[in-house]
Structures are given as C-alpha cells and as structure tokens.
C-alpha cells in the first residue's frame, strides 16, 4: 500500500454544505438563545477552530446546549446534500 491514510476534504470541496450549516446555526441561535444573529456573524468562524469555538463566540455560557441543538438539526439535513459546482459526475 502506497499511502496508509487518505484524507478527503469533502466539506466545501466535493459537497456543498454551506446552506445546511447556516440553517443549523440559525436554528441553534433561535432555539437556545432566542436571537437571530446576522448570517455573517453566524458564519464568521465556520471552517476554522471547530463547532464548539463557533458556539462559544455566540454564547460562552451555553456552548453545550448550542452544539447539541445544532447537531440535532444538522444531521438529518445530510441526506439533502448536493455536490459543489463542477463535481456532479464524481
């Protein structure tokens, strides 16, 4: 075997998950905090330090609840993911 491990960057490269990430961030903020921050604020740390850090930026004292609410909303949406532009035949 030439490579013991192969890493694929699916999110934003092969699959377009931006819409479901934003929808789940909105849902978590609305359900847990009762607020609807601007999309730019919700997406500011996406792709960076991880989900816990993203939620800490919204409410440091409610991270676990935000993460749980996000995941419960996000996981069922994976069935509707589509390929990024130009990746339809992959």
Coordinates of C-alpha atoms in Angstrom, one line a residue:
X1 CA 0.0 0.0 0.0
X2 CA 1.5 3.3 -1.1
X3 CA -0.5 5.6 1.3
X4 CA -1.7 4.2 4.7
X5 CA -4.1 7.1 5.1
X6 CA -6.0 9.2 2.5
X7 CA -7.7 12.4 3.6
X8 CA -10.6 13.9 1.6
X9 CA -11.7 17.5 2.1
X10 CA -15.4 16.9 1.4
X11 CA -17.0 20.0 3.0
X12 CA -17.0 22.9 0.6
X13 CA -14.8 21.0 -1.9
X14 CA -16.8 18.0 -3.1
X15 CA -20.1 18.6 -1.2
X16 CA -21.8 22.0 -0.7
X17 CA -22.8 22.0 3.0
X18 CA -22.8 25.8 3.5
X19 CA -26.6 26.1 3.4
X20 CA -27.2 23.4 6.0
X21 CA -24.5 24.7 8.2
X22 CA -26.1 28.2 8.2
X23 CA -29.6 26.7 8.7
X24 CA -28.4 24.8 11.7
X25 CA -26.5 27.8 13.2
X26 CA -29.7 29.9 12.8
X27 CA -31.8 27.1 14.4
X28 CA -29.5 26.8 17.4
X29 CA -29.2 30.5 18.0
X30 CA -33.0 30.9 17.7
X31 CA -33.9 27.9 19.9
X32 CA -31.3 28.3 22.6
X33 CA -30.7 32.0 22.7
X34 CA -33.9 33.4 21.3
X35 CA -32.0 35.6 18.9
X36 CA -31.4 35.7 15.1
X37 CA -27.8 37.0 14.6
X38 CA -26.8 38.2 11.1
X39 CA -25.6 35.4 8.7
X40 CA -22.1 36.9 8.6
X41 CA -21.9 36.6 12.4
X42 CA -23.1 33.0 12.3
X43 CA -20.7 32.0 9.6
X44 CA -17.7 34.0 10.8
X45 CA -15.8 31.1 12.4
X46 CA -17.1 28.3 10.1
X47 CA -14.3 26.3 8.7
X48 CA -12.0 27.4 11.5
X49 CA -11.5 26.3 15.0
X50 CA -14.5 23.9 15.2
X51 CA -18.1 23.9 16.3
X52 CA -17.5 24.4 20.0
X53 CA -15.5 27.6 19.3
X54 CA -18.2 28.8 16.9
X55 CA -20.8 28.4 19.6
X56 CA -18.6 29.9 22.2
X57 CA -18.5 33.1 20.1
X58 CA -22.3 33.2 20.3
X59 CA -22.7 32.4 24.0
X60 CA -19.8 31.2 26.1
X61 CA -22.1 30.0 28.9
X62 CA -24.4 27.9 26.6
X63 CA -21.9 26.1 24.3
X64 CA -23.0 22.5 25.1
X65 CA -26.7 23.4 24.6
X66 CA -26.0 25.2 21.3
X67 CA -23.8 22.3 20.0
X68 CA -26.5 19.7 20.9
X69 CA -29.2 21.7 19.2
X70 CA -27.1 22.4 16.2
X71 CA -26.3 18.7 15.7
X72 CA -29.9 17.5 16.2
X73 CA -31.0 19.9 13.5
X74 CA -28.0 19.3 11.2
X75 CA -27.7 15.6 11.0
X76 CA -31.0 14.9 9.3
X77 CA -30.1 17.5 6.6
X78 CA -27.2 15.5 5.4
X79 CA -29.5 13.4 3.2
X80 CA -30.2 16.5 1.1
X81 CA -26.5 17.5 0.5
X82 CA -25.5 18.2 -3.1
X83 CA -22.2 18.3 -4.9
X84 CA -20.3 21.5 -5.4
X85 CA -20.4 23.1 -8.8
X86 CA -18.4 21.1 -11.3
X87 CA -18.5 17.9 -9.1
X88 CA -21.8 16.4 -10.4
X89 CA -20.1 13.5 -12.1
X90 CA -18.0 12.5 -9.0

